[in-house]
Amino acid sequence: MDPSSPLICVLGATGYVGGRLVPRLLSAGFAVRCLVRSPGKLDQQPWKDQVEVVRGDATVRADLDRALEGCEGVYHLVHQMGSAKDFASADRQAAMGVTFAAHAAGVKRIVYLGGLGEVDDDSSRHLASRGEVADILAAGPVPVTTLRAAVIIGSGSASFEMLRHLTEKLPVMTCPQWIETRVQPIAIRDVLRYLIAAMDTRDAEDHDIDIGGPEVMTYRQMMQRYAAVAGLRRRIIVTVPVLTPSLSSHWVNLMTPVPFGLARPLVESLTVDVVVRDGHEQGRDLDPTPCLPYDEAVRLALKRVADHEVETSWREADLAGRSPADPFPGDPDWAGGVLLKDVRSATARAGAEATFRAVTRIGGDRGWPTHQWAWTLRGLLDLAVGGVGLRRGRRDPNSLRPGDALDFWRVESVVPNQLVRLRAEMRLPGDAWLEFRLNPTESGTEIVQRGLLSPRGLLGRVYWWVLLPFHGPIFTTMVNTLAADAEAIQTRLDDGTAVITSTGAPTAPPEVPDGASRTPILDPQPIPEAG
């Protein structure tokens, strides 16, 4: 880190926008500090060693004081939408803490990314909360630039995923009246460009800036134009007056990977026009470069999805918080709390690299190693009670990193050739993990597979004992199948038909039938163009 560079703190560096902003700030010559609750999520980011990481929570004043010390600017990109039951209260607490901590640290500018839409009695809870945060920040003594954006078009954004799945899955659909709401979408690359331009620490004024792409359209038009760019037939869309935002959110949860807790505030924000206001400061006042047209933004996003080059995703946001006092899989038995365990093992006649590769390929489009019908049924049951189900898939078909979503799991820890730990995010009475430890042996590599549950009350214990009879056939077959997969991968390695990436995981060349097509990463890669 260059001591002469302005030090900027990013709150929300593990989020969709923040994860893309950090490398671009570094490229622009800033020194960057990140305040994150789970530093492990950054371990596999190529820019991790170029930033200072502070473990902490943006709602805790002491953590903010440590993170903002010596900083000239701060990006406030933390939103609790979809991850907190009372997201407005959590966002309010964070905003007040940022205001006081920034003033105490001598910060010269706060940049906040809010939402378009008039803040009045008709605003959604989501937009009203964003507006409240902007007001709290602006009321403080530190100059603030608030950027207000509507639907962000980019690979991995929740808004784009909702649009993509609705349009691709439903050639004929009945939709609520909010699809006639006017929207001014903007490409993620333009949002990032404006965010960087807004960090002017020499300016002592507050700014409230609306940013949007060059076109205003209805959500219906967005779906039809998406279909055209994606090469789909024109969609038949019939509006009905009976679908409330709540019912619409359940519908979105059913038809897309976006869970109900995240779908509802997104849907509610579409019940009012979200367009750049006349006579207001606008993005071109920051940077006159024209924004990408909608169709081009969609094309770039689809290319990133098709090439498995999604830089960040809404899936990386935590949907289930944990208390520090909760039992953890790595705790010793005497640490307290109840941790129910199902342990299975198998030995693969394969090296650790091949075995690690077999484990990191599970889930997503490939499915699970055994009893796929059981996993599918569990996903459907989860959807029925408002959970995430299996449809989040995975960011990349061949590699995992901490923070990745993997169907209804979250990747909690990855140690190449040694460990993969997944934390459950499906609805259940307790906290659960699925863990794979790889131990070298004389004959190959032992896979120790552990299913773990920290039950919540009596219901959690009943849940465990009811499912325990199913663990035998499912978990035993799964660990044996993973061992067989590892041996098959080892054979390909020995034959020279697969290569090893810098993370230690082998990946097959494009002609391999299972569809693996990633190029080995041997050198640091340039920052990808956002899309």
Short mmCIF file of C-alpha atoms in Angstrom, two decimals:
data_model
loop_
_atom_site.label_atom_id
_atom_site.label_comp_id
_atom_site.label_asym_id
_atom_site.label_seq_id
_atom_site.Cartn_x
_atom_site.Cartn_y
_atom_site.Cartn_z
CA MET A 1 0.00 0.00 0.00
CA ASP A 2 1.48 3.34 -1.09
CA PRO A 3 1.57 5.63 1.99
CA SER A 4 1.23 8.68 -0.27
CA SER A 5 -2.07 7.49 -1.76
CA PRO A 6 -5.34 8.75 -0.24
CA LEU A 7 -6.69 6.08 2.12
CA ILE A 8 -10.29 5.15 1.42
CA CYS A 9 -12.41 2.80 3.54
CA VAL A 10 -15.00 0.62 1.80
CA LEU A 11 -17.90 -0.59 3.92
CA GLY A 12 -19.51 -3.49 2.06
CA ALA A 13 -16.45 -4.80 0.21
CA THR A 14 -17.87 -8.34 0.15
CA GLY A 15 -21.09 -7.15 -1.49
CA TYR A 16 -22.09 -6.96 -5.12
CA VAL A 17 -21.04 -3.35 -5.77
CA GLY A 18 -18.27 -3.11 -3.17
CA GLY A 19 -16.48 -6.23 -4.45
CA ARG A 20 -16.24 -4.64 -7.89
CA LEU A 21 -15.41 -1.16 -6.65
CA VAL A 22 -12.31 -2.10 -4.62
CA PRO A 23 -10.04 -3.23 -7.52
CA ARG A 24 -11.07 -0.20 -9.54
CA LEU A 25 -10.21 2.12 -6.67
CA LEU A 26 -6.78 0.49 -6.50
CA SER A 27 -6.37 0.96 -10.23
CA ALA A 28 -7.32 4.64 -9.82
CA GLY A 29 -4.47 5.14 -7.34
CA PHE A 30 -6.29 4.98 -4.00
CA ALA A 31 -5.14 3.00 -0.97
CA VAL A 32 -8.04 0.89 0.29
CA ARG A 33 -9.10 -0.43 3.69
CA CYS A 34 -12.05 -2.82 3.95
CA LEU A 35 -14.24 -3.34 7.02
CA VAL A 36 -15.79 -6.80 6.74
CA ARG A 37 -17.47 -9.17 9.18
CA SER A 38 -15.96 -12.25 7.54
CA PRO A 39 -12.43 -11.56 6.20
CA GLY A 40 -12.24 -15.12 4.85
CA LYS A 41 -14.63 -14.08 2.08
CA LEU A 42 -11.81 -12.00 0.60
CA ASP A 43 -9.15 -14.71 0.72
CA GLN A 44 -9.47 -15.65 -2.94
CA GLN A 45 -9.93 -12.15 -4.28
CA PRO A 46 -6.91 -11.31 -6.48
CA TRP A 47 -6.68 -7.89 -4.80
CA LYS A 48 -6.76 -9.17 -1.20
CA ASP A 49 -3.01 -8.57 -0.59
CA GLN A 50 -3.27 -5.02 -1.94
CA VAL A 51 -5.75 -3.81 0.69
CA GLU A 52 -5.88 -3.53 4.46
CA VAL A 53 -8.62 -5.67 5.98
CA VAL A 54 -10.27 -4.86 9.32
CA ARG A 55 -12.60 -7.41 10.88
CA GLY A 56 -15.73 -5.78 12.22
CA ASP A 57 -19.36 -4.79 11.79
CA ALA A 58 -20.58 -1.52 10.29
CA THR A 59 -23.25 -1.30 13.02
CA VAL A 60 -20.64 -1.35 15.82
CA ARG A 61 -19.15 2.06 16.62
CA ALA A 62 -15.83 0.71 17.95
CA ASP A 63 -15.29 -1.27 14.74
CA LEU A 64 -16.05 1.82 12.65
CA ASP A 65 -13.59 3.90 14.66
CA ARG A 66 -10.80 1.39 13.95
CA ALA A 67 -11.70 1.14 10.27
CA LEU A 68 -11.95 4.88 9.58
CA GLU A 69 -8.86 6.00 11.48
CA GLY A 70 -6.59 7.90 9.09
CA CYS A 71 -9.02 7.66 6.14
CA GLU A 72 -9.77 10.58 3.83
CA GLY A 73 -12.94 9.06 2.43
CA VAL A 74 -15.44 6.28 3.05
CA TYR A 75 -17.85 4.42 0.79
CA HIS A 76 -21.01 3.38 2.61
CA LEU A 77 -22.29 0.42 0.58
CA VAL A 78 -23.79 -1.64 3.40
CA HIS A 79 -27.47 -2.54 3.12
CA GLN A 80 -29.20 -5.11 5.31
CA MET A 81 -31.99 -5.75 2.79
CA GLY A 82 -32.65 -9.48 2.61
CA SER A 83 -30.37 -10.31 5.54
CA ALA A 84 -32.07 -8.65 8.49
CA LYS A 85 -35.70 -8.91 9.62
CA ASP A 86 -35.77 -5.18 10.40
CA PHE A 87 -33.38 -3.98 7.72
CA ALA A 88 -34.48 -0.36 8.12
CA SER A 89 -33.44 -0.30 11.78
CA ALA A 90 -30.10 -1.97 11.02
CA ASP A 91 -29.40 0.46 8.17
CA ARG A 92 -30.33 3.40 10.41
CA GLN A 93 -27.93 2.22 13.11
CA ALA A 94 -25.11 1.79 10.62
CA ALA A 95 -25.69 5.24 9.09
CA MET A 96 -25.59 6.97 12.47
CA GLY A 97 -22.41 5.11 13.40
CA VAL A 98 -20.74 6.06 10.12
CA THR A 99 -21.68 9.71 10.59
CA PHE A 100 -20.16 9.97 14.07
CA ALA A 101 -17.11 7.79 13.34
CA ALA A 102 -16.29 9.66 10.12
CA HIS A 103 -16.41 13.01 11.90
CA ALA A 104 -14.22 11.74 14.74
CA ALA A 105 -11.67 10.35 12.27
CA GLY A 106 -11.48 13.54 10.20
CA VAL A 107 -12.90 11.91 7.05
CA LYS A 108 -13.32 14.44 4.25
CA ARG A 109 -16.10 12.76 2.23
CA ILE A 110 -18.68 9.99 2.52
CA VAL A 111 -20.05 8.46 -0.68
CA TYR A 112 -23.35 6.60 -0.36
CA LEU A 113 -25.18 4.55 -3.00
CA GLY A 114 -28.92 4.95 -2.51
CA GLY A 115 -32.01 4.39 -4.61
CA LEU A 116 -34.01 6.46 -7.07
CA GLY A 117 -37.65 7.13 -6.25
CA GLU A 118 -39.38 9.95 -4.41
CA VAL A 119 -39.30 9.51 -0.64
CA ASP A 120 -42.92 10.10 0.40
CA ASP A 121 -45.83 8.18 1.87
CA ASP A 122 -46.11 6.06 -1.28
CA SER A 123 -42.49 4.94 -1.28
CA SER A 124 -41.62 1.31 -0.63
CA ARG A 125 -40.04 0.36 2.71
CA HIS A 126 -36.82 -0.30 0.78
CA LEU A 127 -36.70 3.12 -0.90
CA ALA A 128 -37.85 4.89 2.26
CA SER A 129 -35.02 3.23 4.21
CA ARG A 130 -32.48 4.23 1.59
CA GLY A 131 -33.78 7.79 1.73
CA GLU A 132 -33.59 7.82 5.52
CA VAL A 133 -29.96 6.67 5.42
CA ALA A 134 -29.13 9.45 2.95
CA ASP A 135 -30.80 12.01 5.24
CA ILE A 136 -28.90 10.76 8.32
CA LEU A 137 -25.57 10.98 6.52
CA ALA A 138 -26.35 14.42 5.07
CA ALA A 139 -27.31 15.75 8.52
CA GLY A 140 -23.80 15.05 9.82
CA PRO A 141 -20.80 17.38 9.62
CA VAL A 142 -18.89 15.35 6.98
CA PRO A 143 -19.60 16.25 3.30
CA VAL A 144 -21.68 13.53 1.64
CA THR A 145 -22.26 12.57 -1.97
CA THR A 146 -25.36 10.41 -2.39
CA LEU A 147 -25.74 8.63 -5.70
CA ARG A 148 -29.28 7.40 -6.41
CA ALA A 149 -29.65 4.50 -8.86
CA ALA A 150 -32.60 2.37 -9.98
CA VAL A 151 -32.26 -1.12 -11.46
CA ILE A 152 -28.60 -2.06 -11.92
CA ILE A 153 -27.93 -4.19 -14.99
CA GLY A 154 -24.94 -6.43 -14.48
CA SER A 155 -24.12 -10.10 -14.19
CA GLY A 156 -24.91 -11.25 -10.67
CA SER A 157 -27.06 -8.31 -9.55
CA ALA A 158 -30.30 -9.32 -7.82
CA SER A 159 -32.35 -7.04 -10.07
CA PHE A 160 -30.80 -8.50 -13.22
CA GLU A 161 -31.21 -12.09 -12.00
CA MET A 162 -34.88 -11.44 -11.28
CA LEU A 163 -35.38 -9.97 -14.76
CA ARG A 164 -33.39 -12.75 -16.44
CA HIS A 165 -35.14 -15.70 -14.85
CA LEU A 166 -38.66 -14.28 -15.21
CA THR A 167 -38.12 -13.57 -18.90
CA GLU A 168 -36.34 -16.82 -19.77
CA LYS A 169 -38.65 -19.17 -17.88
CA LEU A 170 -42.04 -17.68 -18.77
CA PRO A 171 -42.86 -17.24 -22.48
CA VAL A 172 -46.43 -16.54 -21.34
CA MET A 173 -46.97 -14.83 -18.02
CA THR A 174 -49.50 -12.97 -15.92
CA CYS A 175 -47.87 -10.07 -14.15
CA PRO A 176 -48.90 -7.47 -11.57
CA GLN A 177 -49.53 -3.91 -12.60
CA TRP A 178 -46.10 -2.79 -11.40
CA ILE A 179 -44.61 -4.00 -14.69
CA GLU A 180 -45.99 -0.75 -16.16
CA THR A 181 -43.91 1.31 -13.71
CA ARG A 182 -41.30 3.53 -15.35
CA VAL A 183 -37.69 2.52 -14.71
CA GLN A 184 -34.35 4.05 -15.72
CA PRO A 185 -31.87 1.14 -15.55
CA ILE A 186 -28.13 1.67 -15.47
CA ALA A 187 -25.17 -0.62 -16.27
CA ILE A 188 -22.96 -1.67 -13.37
CA ARG A 189 -19.86 -0.29 -15.10
CA ASP A 190 -21.46 3.17 -15.14
CA VAL A 191 -22.37 2.91 -11.46
CA LEU A 192 -18.74 2.10 -10.64
CA ARG A 193 -17.49 4.95 -12.80
CA TYR A 194 -19.73 7.44 -10.99
CA LEU A 195 -18.78 6.08 -7.57
CA ILE A 196 -15.10 6.67 -8.22
CA ALA A 197 -15.73 10.13 -9.65
CA ALA A 198 -17.76 11.02 -6.53
CA MET A 199 -14.77 10.54 -4.19
CA ASP A 200 -13.54 14.13 -4.42
CA THR A 201 -12.13 14.93 -0.99
CA ARG A 202 -11.30 18.51 -2.00
CA ASP A 203 -14.99 19.38 -2.36
CA ALA A 204 -16.62 20.55 0.88
CA GLU A 205 -20.24 20.53 -0.38
CA ASP A 206 -22.98 17.91 -0.10
CA HIS A 207 -24.30 16.42 -3.33
CA ASP A 208 -27.45 14.43 -4.09
CA ILE A 209 -26.99 12.99 -7.57
CA ASP A 210 -29.40 10.89 -9.66
CA ILE A 211 -27.70 8.38 -11.95
CA GLY A 212 -29.39 6.41 -14.69
CA GLY A 213 -28.86 5.03 -18.16
CA PRO A 214 -29.90 6.87 -21.33
CA GLU A 215 -33.36 5.24 -21.56
CA VAL A 216 -36.57 5.29 -19.52
CA MET A 217 -38.86 2.29 -20.02
CA THR A 218 -41.41 0.16 -18.25
CA TYR A 219 -40.51 -3.15 -16.64
CA ARG A 220 -42.59 -4.79 -19.38
CA GLN A 221 -40.36 -3.17 -22.00
CA MET A 222 -37.27 -4.28 -20.07
CA MET A 223 -38.43 -7.90 -20.24
CA GLN A 224 -39.30 -7.72 -23.94
CA ARG A 225 -35.97 -6.12 -24.85
CA TYR A 226 -34.11 -8.64 -22.69
CA ALA A 227 -35.85 -11.39 -24.65
CA ALA A 228 -34.76 -9.81 -27.93
CA VAL A 229 -31.11 -9.52 -26.83
CA ALA A 230 -31.14 -13.10 -25.51
CA GLY A 231 -32.57 -14.43 -28.78
CA LEU A 232 -35.90 -15.44 -27.23
CA ARG A 233 -39.37 -15.11 -28.72
CA ARG A 234 -41.42 -12.07 -27.80
CA ARG A 235 -43.06 -12.70 -24.41
CA ILE A 236 -46.85 -12.69 -23.97
CA ILE A 237 -47.52 -10.64 -20.85
CA VAL A 238 -50.96 -10.11 -19.33
CA THR A 239 -51.35 -7.78 -16.36
CA VAL A 240 -53.73 -8.59 -13.52
CA PRO A 241 -54.79 -6.28 -10.67
CA VAL A 242 -54.92 -8.88 -7.88
CA LEU A 243 -51.22 -9.54 -7.28
CA THR A 244 -50.09 -7.53 -4.25
CA PRO A 245 -46.37 -6.87 -3.70
CA SER A 246 -46.36 -9.67 -1.13
CA LEU A 247 -47.96 -12.18 -3.52
CA SER A 248 -45.67 -10.95 -6.30
CA SER A 249 -42.65 -11.56 -4.08
CA HIS A 250 -43.72 -15.16 -3.48
CA TRP A 251 -44.13 -15.52 -7.25
CA VAL A 252 -40.63 -14.12 -7.83
CA ASN A 253 -39.26 -16.46 -5.14
CA LEU A 254 -40.91 -19.40 -6.92
CA MET A 255 -39.74 -18.55 -10.45
CA THR A 256 -36.26 -17.12 -9.80
CA PRO A 257 -33.29 -17.82 -7.47
CA VAL A 258 -34.03 -14.58 -5.57
CA PRO A 259 -35.40 -15.53 -2.11
CA PHE A 260 -38.55 -13.97 -0.69
CA GLY A 261 -36.66 -11.83 1.85
CA LEU A 262 -34.76 -10.13 -0.98
CA ALA A 263 -37.53 -10.27 -3.59
CA ARG A 264 -40.03 -8.35 -1.49
CA PRO A 265 -38.07 -5.08 -1.12
CA LEU A 266 -37.05 -5.30 -4.79
CA VAL A 267 -40.67 -5.73 -5.89
CA GLU A 268 -41.89 -3.00 -3.55
CA SER A 269 -39.34 -0.59 -5.02
CA LEU A 270 -40.85 -1.18 -8.47
CA THR A 271 -44.30 0.00 -7.40
CA VAL A 272 -43.20 3.63 -7.86
CA ASP A 273 -41.45 5.31 -10.79
CA VAL A 274 -37.67 5.17 -10.39
CA VAL A 275 -36.29 7.70 -12.87
CA VAL A 276 -33.78 10.55 -12.82
CA ARG A 277 -35.47 13.73 -11.60
CA ASP A 278 -35.53 16.88 -13.71
CA GLY A 279 -33.67 19.83 -12.26
CA HIS A 280 -31.59 17.60 -10.00
CA GLU A 281 -27.86 16.97 -10.02
CA GLN A 282 -27.18 14.12 -12.43
CA GLY A 283 -24.38 11.69 -13.18
CA ARG A 284 -23.15 13.65 -16.19
CA ASP A 285 -22.23 16.47 -13.80
CA LEU A 286 -19.68 14.05 -12.27
CA ASP A 287 -18.51 12.42 -15.49
CA PRO A 288 -19.76 13.42 -18.96
CA THR A 289 -18.98 10.00 -20.49
CA PRO A 290 -22.26 8.62 -21.97
CA CYS A 291 -23.79 5.65 -20.16
CA LEU A 292 -24.25 2.32 -21.90
CA PRO A 293 -27.59 1.73 -23.66
CA TYR A 294 -29.81 -0.88 -22.00
CA ASP A 295 -29.44 -3.50 -24.73
CA GLU A 296 -25.65 -3.30 -24.60
CA ALA A 297 -25.64 -3.58 -20.81
CA VAL A 298 -27.79 -6.73 -21.06
CA ARG A 299 -25.55 -8.21 -23.74
CA LEU A 300 -22.43 -7.69 -21.63
CA ALA A 301 -24.08 -9.17 -18.55
CA LEU A 302 -25.24 -12.25 -20.45
CA LYS A 303 -21.75 -12.76 -21.84
CA ARG A 304 -20.29 -12.72 -18.33
CA VAL A 305 -22.85 -15.29 -17.21
CA ALA A 306 -22.19 -17.53 -20.22
CA ASP A 307 -18.41 -17.31 -19.75
CA HIS A 308 -18.63 -18.02 -15.99
CA GLU A 309 -16.93 -14.68 -15.36
CA VAL A 310 -19.37 -13.21 -12.85
CA GLU A 311 -17.09 -11.01 -10.76
CA THR A 312 -19.46 -10.57 -7.79
CA SER A 313 -23.02 -11.67 -7.15
CA TRP A 314 -25.97 -10.94 -4.87
CA ARG A 315 -25.63 -14.61 -3.86
CA GLU A 316 -22.56 -13.66 -1.82
CA ALA A 317 -24.67 -11.70 0.66
CA ASP A 318 -25.32 -13.47 3.96
CA LEU A 319 -28.96 -14.44 4.36
CA ALA A 320 -28.62 -16.02 7.78
CA GLY A 321 -26.68 -14.31 10.54
CA ARG A 322 -24.95 -16.11 13.41
CA SER A 323 -24.16 -15.10 16.94
CA PRO A 324 -20.49 -15.34 17.98
CA ALA A 325 -21.68 -17.52 20.87
CA ASP A 326 -23.24 -20.13 18.57
CA PRO A 327 -21.46 -23.50 18.28
CA PHE A 328 -19.04 -23.70 15.37
CA PRO A 329 -17.82 -26.87 13.57
CA GLY A 330 -14.22 -26.21 14.58
CA ASP A 331 -14.97 -25.78 18.29
CA PRO A 332 -13.61 -28.40 20.69
CA ASP A 333 -16.19 -30.57 22.43
CA TRP A 334 -15.71 -28.67 25.69
CA ALA A 335 -16.49 -25.29 24.13
CA GLY A 336 -20.18 -25.52 25.01
CA GLY A 337 -23.36 -25.85 22.97
CA VAL A 338 -24.81 -28.91 21.28
CA LEU A 339 -23.42 -30.05 17.95
CA LEU A 340 -25.01 -33.21 16.53
CA LYS A 341 -22.76 -35.05 14.07
CA ASP A 342 -23.03 -37.58 11.26
CA VAL A 343 -19.54 -38.66 10.18
CA ARG A 344 -18.79 -40.82 7.08
CA SER A 345 -15.50 -41.48 5.35
CA ALA A 346 -14.06 -43.11 2.24
CA THR A 347 -10.57 -43.40 0.81
CA ALA A 348 -9.89 -42.47 -2.79
CA ARG A 349 -6.93 -43.92 -4.67
CA ALA A 350 -6.10 -40.39 -5.75
CA GLY A 351 -3.99 -37.46 -4.69
CA ALA A 352 -5.25 -34.52 -2.67
CA GLU A 353 -5.51 -32.30 -5.79
CA ALA A 354 -7.84 -34.67 -7.61
CA THR A 355 -9.89 -35.33 -4.48
CA PHE A 356 -10.25 -31.62 -3.75
CA ARG A 357 -11.45 -31.14 -7.31
CA ALA A 358 -14.10 -33.84 -6.90
CA VAL A 359 -15.41 -32.19 -3.75
CA THR A 360 -15.47 -28.66 -5.18
CA ARG A 361 -17.57 -29.74 -8.18
CA ILE A 362 -20.70 -30.63 -6.18
CA GLY A 363 -24.01 -28.83 -6.60
CA GLY A 364 -25.16 -26.29 -9.15
CA ASP A 365 -25.96 -27.55 -12.65
CA ARG A 366 -24.06 -30.81 -12.03
CA GLY A 367 -26.31 -31.66 -9.12
CA TRP A 368 -25.33 -33.68 -6.06
CA PRO A 369 -23.33 -36.92 -6.14
CA THR A 370 -26.25 -39.15 -5.12
CA HIS A 371 -30.02 -39.25 -4.52
CA GLN A 372 -30.60 -36.07 -6.52
CA TRP A 373 -34.36 -36.52 -6.06
CA ALA A 374 -33.89 -36.12 -2.29
CA TRP A 375 -31.90 -32.90 -2.69
CA THR A 376 -34.49 -31.59 -5.15
CA LEU A 377 -37.33 -32.42 -2.75
CA ARG A 378 -35.52 -30.66 0.11
CA GLY A 379 -35.07 -27.62 -2.11
CA LEU A 380 -38.77 -27.55 -3.03
CA LEU A 381 -39.78 -27.85 0.62
CA ASP A 382 -37.44 -24.96 1.42
CA LEU A 383 -39.01 -22.82 -1.29
CA ALA A 384 -42.47 -23.63 0.01
CA VAL A 385 -41.62 -22.03 3.37
CA GLY A 386 -39.90 -18.98 1.86
CA GLY A 387 -36.34 -20.32 1.74
CA VAL A 388 -33.77 -20.03 -1.03
CA GLY A 389 -34.15 -23.57 -2.44
CA LEU A 390 -31.60 -24.97 -4.86
CA ARG A 391 -31.93 -22.41 -7.63
CA ARG A 392 -29.15 -20.06 -6.61
CA GLY A 393 -26.76 -22.59 -8.15
CA ARG A 394 -23.13 -21.58 -7.90
CA ARG A 395 -20.93 -18.75 -9.15
CA ASP A 396 -18.48 -20.96 -11.04
CA PRO A 397 -18.92 -24.63 -12.03
CA ASN A 398 -15.33 -25.58 -11.20
CA SER A 399 -14.14 -23.59 -8.20
CA LEU A 400 -15.38 -22.43 -4.80
CA ARG A 401 -14.33 -19.51 -2.67
CA PRO A 402 -15.47 -18.41 0.81
CA GLY A 403 -18.73 -16.52 0.62
CA ASP A 404 -19.97 -18.25 -2.54
CA ALA A 405 -23.54 -19.50 -2.62
CA LEU A 406 -23.87 -23.18 -3.47
CA ASP A 407 -27.57 -24.01 -3.87
CA PHE A 408 -28.99 -23.67 -0.34
CA TRP A 409 -25.51 -23.68 1.22
CA ARG A 410 -22.94 -20.94 1.77
CA VAL A 411 -19.25 -21.71 1.35
CA GLU A 412 -17.84 -20.88 4.77
CA SER A 413 -14.26 -22.12 4.43
CA VAL A 414 -12.01 -23.42 1.68
CA VAL A 415 -8.45 -24.65 2.23
CA PRO A 416 -7.08 -25.99 -1.08
CA ASN A 417 -6.53 -29.76 -0.98
CA GLN A 418 -7.55 -29.91 2.69
CA LEU A 419 -11.01 -28.59 3.57
CA VAL A 420 -14.37 -27.45 2.23
CA ARG A 421 -17.02 -26.35 4.73
CA LEU A 422 -20.57 -25.35 3.75
CA ARG A 423 -23.06 -23.61 6.02
CA ALA A 424 -26.78 -24.24 5.48
CA GLU A 425 -29.03 -21.36 4.47
CA MET A 426 -32.20 -23.39 4.01
CA ARG A 427 -34.98 -22.98 6.57
CA LEU A 428 -34.39 -25.34 9.50
CA PRO A 429 -34.56 -25.31 13.31
CA GLY A 430 -30.89 -24.66 13.98
CA ASP A 431 -27.56 -24.05 12.26
CA ALA A 432 -26.16 -26.78 10.02
CA TRP A 433 -22.94 -27.48 8.12
CA LEU A 434 -21.66 -30.01 5.62
CA GLU A 435 -17.91 -30.43 5.84
CA PHE A 436 -15.30 -32.34 3.84
CA ARG A 437 -11.80 -32.85 5.25
CA LEU A 438 -9.09 -34.43 3.08
CA ASN A 439 -6.40 -36.45 4.84
CA PRO A 440 -3.45 -37.99 2.93
CA THR A 441 -2.95 -41.75 3.43
CA GLU A 442 -0.51 -44.33 2.09
CA SER A 443 -3.03 -45.48 -0.50
CA GLY A 444 -4.47 -42.10 -1.49
CA THR A 445 -6.66 -39.51 0.20
CA GLU A 446 -9.27 -40.06 2.89
CA ILE A 447 -12.44 -37.98 2.62
CA VAL A 448 -13.99 -37.36 6.04
CA GLN A 449 -17.50 -36.05 5.49
CA ARG A 450 -19.36 -34.53 8.43
CA GLY A 451 -22.99 -33.44 8.62
CA LEU A 452 -23.42 -31.13 11.61
CA LEU A 453 -26.41 -29.52 13.29
CA SER A 454 -26.54 -27.08 16.19
CA PRO A 455 -30.23 -27.61 17.07
CA ARG A 456 -32.55 -24.85 18.17
CA GLY A 457 -34.62 -26.19 21.05
CA LEU A 458 -36.60 -29.41 21.05
CA LEU A 459 -37.74 -28.93 17.45
CA GLY A 460 -34.14 -28.94 16.27
CA ARG A 461 -33.44 -32.25 17.98
CA VAL A 462 -36.63 -33.81 16.58
CA TYR A 463 -35.64 -32.60 13.10
CA TRP A 464 -32.24 -34.32 13.43
CA TRP A 465 -33.59 -37.64 14.64
CA VAL A 466 -36.35 -37.73 12.00
CA LEU A 467 -33.81 -37.26 9.20
CA LEU A 468 -31.13 -39.48 10.66
CA PRO A 469 -32.43 -42.72 8.98
CA PHE A 470 -32.08 -40.99 5.60
CA HIS A 471 -28.49 -39.94 6.31
CA GLY A 472 -27.26 -43.52 6.04
CA PRO A 473 -28.05 -44.21 2.36
CA ILE A 474 -27.58 -40.61 1.20
CA PHE A 475 -24.42 -39.59 3.04
CA THR A 476 -22.68 -42.96 2.71
CA THR A 477 -23.30 -43.13 -1.03
CA MET A 478 -22.26 -39.50 -1.43
CA VAL A 479 -18.82 -39.88 0.17
CA ASN A 480 -18.21 -43.10 -1.80
CA THR A 481 -19.24 -41.38 -5.04
CA LEU A 482 -16.89 -38.48 -4.33
CA ALA A 483 -14.04 -40.97 -3.84
CA ALA A 484 -14.86 -42.60 -7.18
CA ASP A 485 -15.01 -39.18 -8.87
CA ALA A 486 -11.60 -38.34 -7.42
CA GLU A 487 -10.13 -41.53 -8.85
CA ALA A 488 -11.57 -40.71 -12.29
CA ILE A 489 -10.07 -37.21 -12.13
CA GLN A 490 -6.73 -38.67 -11.03
CA THR A 491 -6.75 -40.93 -14.08
CA ARG A 492 -7.26 -37.91 -16.32
CA LEU A 493 -4.43 -36.11 -14.55
CA ASP A 494 -2.14 -39.09 -15.05
CA ASP A 495 -3.10 -39.23 -18.72
CA GLY A 496 -2.32 -35.54 -19.12
CA THR A 497 -5.91 -34.61 -20.04
CA ALA A 498 -6.35 -32.16 -17.17
CA VAL A 499 -4.23 -29.38 -15.71
CA ILE A 500 -3.79 -27.88 -12.26
CA THR A 501 -4.78 -24.29 -11.53
CA SER A 502 -2.84 -22.06 -9.19
CA THR A 503 -5.33 -22.88 -6.40
CA GLY A 504 -4.38 -26.55 -6.56
CA ALA A 505 -7.61 -27.68 -8.21
CA PRO A 506 -7.38 -29.52 -11.52
CA THR A 507 -9.66 -28.40 -14.28
CA ALA A 508 -10.39 -30.10 -17.56
CA PRO A 509 -9.72 -28.55 -20.98
CA PRO A 510 -12.67 -27.43 -23.13
CA GLU A 511 -13.12 -30.76 -24.91
CA VAL A 512 -13.81 -32.71 -21.73
CA PRO A 513 -17.46 -33.86 -21.82
CA ASP A 514 -18.42 -32.60 -18.35
CA GLY A 515 -18.24 -29.03 -19.64
CA ALA A 516 -15.28 -27.70 -17.66
CA SER A 517 -13.74 -24.94 -19.76
CA ARG A 518 -11.91 -22.52 -17.52
CA THR A 519 -8.38 -21.47 -18.43
CA PRO A 520 -5.83 -22.09 -15.63
CA ILE A 521 -4.99 -18.92 -13.74
CA LEU A 522 -1.21 -18.72 -13.68
CA ASP A 523 -0.67 -14.98 -13.36
CA PRO A 524 -2.58 -12.09 -11.79
CA GLN A 525 -5.42 -11.10 -14.11
CA PRO A 526 -6.33 -7.55 -15.14
CA ILE A 527 -9.50 -6.04 -13.74
CA PRO A 528 -12.35 -7.30 -15.95
CA GLU A 529 -14.65 -4.81 -17.61
CA ALA A 530 -17.77 -4.68 -15.48
CA GLY A 531 -20.77 -6.35 -17.04
#
